[in-house]
Amino acid sequence: MISAGDFRNGMTFEMDGEVFQVVKFQHVKPGKGAAFVRTTYRNVRT
């Protein structure tokens, strides 16, 4: 199991039986509210 804190640009991971690659990873710390991870990923097979 991978957590959101482990994401890095270019890494690959498996989700729902498909392999994905992280295209863009951004840790967002808004002024109000909790921090979160914004991630763009693509399917490696397509």
CSV table of C-alpha atoms in Angstrom, one decimal:
chain,number,residue,atom,x,y,z
A,1,MET,CA,0.0,0.0,0.0
A,2,ILE,CA,1.4,3.4,-0.9
A,3,SER,CA,0.5,6.6,1.0
A,4,ALA,CA,0.1,10.1,-0.5
A,5,GLY,CA,3.4,11.2,1.2
A,6,ASP,CA,5.4,8.6,-0.8
A,7,PHE,CA,4.5,10.1,-4.2
A,8,ARG,CA,7.4,11.5,-6.3
A,9,ASN,CA,7.5,12.7,-9.9
A,10,GLY,CA,8.2,9.8,-12.2
A,11,MET,CA,7.5,7.0,-9.8
A,12,THR,CA,5.1,4.2,-10.8
A,13,PHE,CA,2.4,2.5,-8.7
A,14,GLU,CA,-0.4,0.0,-9.2
A,15,MET,CA,-4.0,0.9,-8.6
A,16,ASP,CA,-7.0,-1.3,-9.4
A,17,GLY,CA,-4.8,-3.7,-11.3
A,18,GLU,CA,-3.4,-1.0,-13.6
A,19,VAL,CA,0.1,0.6,-13.6
A,20,PHE,CA,0.3,4.4,-13.4
A,21,GLN,CA,3.1,6.9,-13.5
A,22,VAL,CA,3.1,10.1,-11.5
A,23,VAL,CA,3.4,13.0,-14.0
A,24,LYS,CA,3.0,15.9,-11.5
A,25,PHE,CA,3.1,15.9,-7.7
A,26,GLN,CA,2.4,18.9,-5.5
A,27,HIS,CA,2.1,19.2,-1.8
A,28,VAL,CA,-0.4,22.0,-1.1
A,29,LYS,CA,-0.6,23.8,2.2
A,30,PRO,CA,-3.5,26.2,2.1
A,31,GLY,CA,-3.7,29.1,4.6
A,32,LYS,CA,-6.9,27.6,6.1
A,33,GLY,CA,-7.5,23.9,6.4
A,34,ALA,CA,-5.4,20.8,6.2
A,35,ALA,CA,-2.6,20.1,3.8
A,36,PHE,CA,-3.2,17.8,0.9
A,37,VAL,CA,-1.5,16.2,-2.1
A,38,ARG,CA,-2.5,17.2,-5.7
A,39,THR,CA,-1.3,14.5,-8.1
A,40,THR,CA,-1.5,14.1,-11.9
A,41,TYR,CA,-0.9,10.6,-13.1
A,42,ARG,CA,-1.2,8.6,-16.4
A,43,ASN,CA,-1.8,5.0,-17.3
A,44,VAL,CA,1.4,3.4,-18.5
A,45,ARG,CA,-0.3,0.9,-20.8
A,46,THR,CA,-2.1,3.6,-22.8
